[in-house]
Amino acid sequence: MPNKIWVLNMDDFVFKEKALYVLKKHSLKYIQILKPDDIAIVSPLVEKDPDFIKYTEQLKKFSNKNWLLSPSKHEEGQPLTEAIAQDTALLSKIKTLCSKDYVMIPLIYSKNFAQLSKKASNILFNNAIAVSKANDKLMFKNLCKKFGIQTIQPAISSGKNQKTKILRFLNFNDTYLLRRPFSAGGYGNTKGKLFDLLKKMRQYHKESDFYIEPFKEIYKTLGTLCILKDDGVHFAGIDCQIIHKEAWEGCFFPFKKIDKEILEEVEDKTMLLASYYYGQGVRGQINFDWAIRIKDGKLLVRALECNSRYNGFGLCLRLAASLGIDKEKLTFYLDTSIPLPPDITTKKLISQINEINKSNNTKGGIILTSSVQHGKAGFCFMAENETNVRKLRATFKKVVLAK
């Protein structure tokens, strides 16, 4: 397998108005995907906490001292991939590496990345158009309808590039969600009464396409991950998501505390959809979100969206490999936004979790997955069984979160 040059193109995940914010906030969370001989390219606009960088270097055991690269210049509003292409020295270095034993790979295979890939003489077979369609939430809903998979159907679609369409009955007293067809992590989601959301439509018309769907109470939100390789579709498993204010904040795995028939239904429908996208030329990681609703005492499965890109589950698979945990035994709890005591620093956090991990007599431990930002940080509690994960979380609360 070739080594990889990772382009951390977080700005291709969301609509333009949020791209820079997401790029700055989340890019470094994905450097832990790297293997020891890999390289990462991040925007120079991303603030690099030196303590977190050093921590990750030790965790991942990088062999290359120059594993973290950036283009010399990145204008605000400019795609990261374009900034890389315009840096002649960096582009030349990428071309040289790609002519040897490296392949350049993105977090999301976008049209922007496809253009950079061509300029760099990079050999990576994927279909940017198919990936774009997979990540379009409205297109995904239409595909589910064709396959007979239940979804939450939109009531209104409109936006910058289309006329307003009323798609189903509207009730002004009900609660709805205003969403972007292409945006990750809950960015762009607004919850409210229909009348209030309609008043915001003028602003959204200027920014991007959007749609409005009925808000439904959800018992559990599940995520499924598949890896699409040249030899076929590989099912990785089912996680349960941590959702706060309609946005993803983490997940835990495996999730089995629900009827076996429901889990089998989710897996079967996941494989049906993943196989379709595989046939369209999508490769790499693809994940699906599922709502489990309760109606008349019965559990119902509803497809929510598709994300053809790397996600938290994929990151945890890489971390498990770094810690020597077998995929068949993997158990983790990933929370990307844990509030911390006042004045705590990244350096102090690292010291605290290292001490906890030293006393842990089994495989796994607590992994810091982001630096401290605005009094919060991300953590992954990982072990070979649920009991040990619970012990790690309990110790963390006692040592780190104690007032």
Short mmCIF file of N, CA and C in Angstrom, two decimals, residues 19 122 129 170 187-188 218 269 294-295 364 366 377:
data_model
loop_
_atom_site.label_atom_id
_atom_site.label_comp_id
_atom_site.label_asym_id
_atom_site.label_seq_id
_atom_site.Cartn_x
_atom_site.Cartn_y
_atom_site.Cartn_z
N ALA A 19 -17.24 27.98 5.62
CA ALA A 19 -16.07 27.19 5.24
C ALA A 19 -14.83 27.54 6.04
N ASN A 122 -1.51 13.03 -9.65
CA ASN A 122 -1.85 12.09 -8.58
C ASN A 122 -2.76 10.99 -9.13
N ILE A 129 -18.08 13.67 -9.29
CA ILE A 129 -19.50 13.96 -9.54
C ILE A 129 -20.38 13.04 -8.70
N LEU A 170 -48.20 21.90 4.74
CA LEU A 170 -47.51 22.70 5.73
C LEU A 170 -48.45 23.08 6.87
N TYR A 187 -23.91 22.09 10.50
CA TYR A 187 -23.75 23.49 10.16
C TYR A 187 -24.80 23.89 9.12
N GLY A 188 -25.53 24.94 9.42
CA GLY A 188 -26.58 25.38 8.52
C GLY A 188 -27.96 24.93 8.95
N ILE A 218 -36.56 12.09 17.75
CA ILE A 218 -35.79 10.89 17.42
C ILE A 218 -35.32 10.21 18.70
N LYS A 269 -30.01 -2.06 4.77
CA LYS A 269 -30.26 -0.87 3.96
C LYS A 269 -28.98 -0.09 3.69
N ILE A 294 -39.90 6.29 17.55
CA ILE A 294 -40.91 5.47 18.23
C ILE A 294 -42.29 5.99 17.85
N LYS A 295 -43.10 5.13 17.28
CA LYS A 295 -44.46 5.50 16.90
C LYS A 295 -45.40 4.36 17.26
N GLY A 364 -5.56 0.14 25.10
CA GLY A 364 -6.43 1.29 24.93
C GLY A 364 -6.05 2.41 25.86
N ILE A 366 -7.17 6.82 27.08
CA ILE A 366 -7.82 8.08 26.74
C ILE A 366 -6.94 8.80 25.72
N ALA A 377 -12.58 20.50 24.75
CA ALA A 377 -11.66 19.69 23.95
C ALA A 377 -12.33 18.37 23.60
#
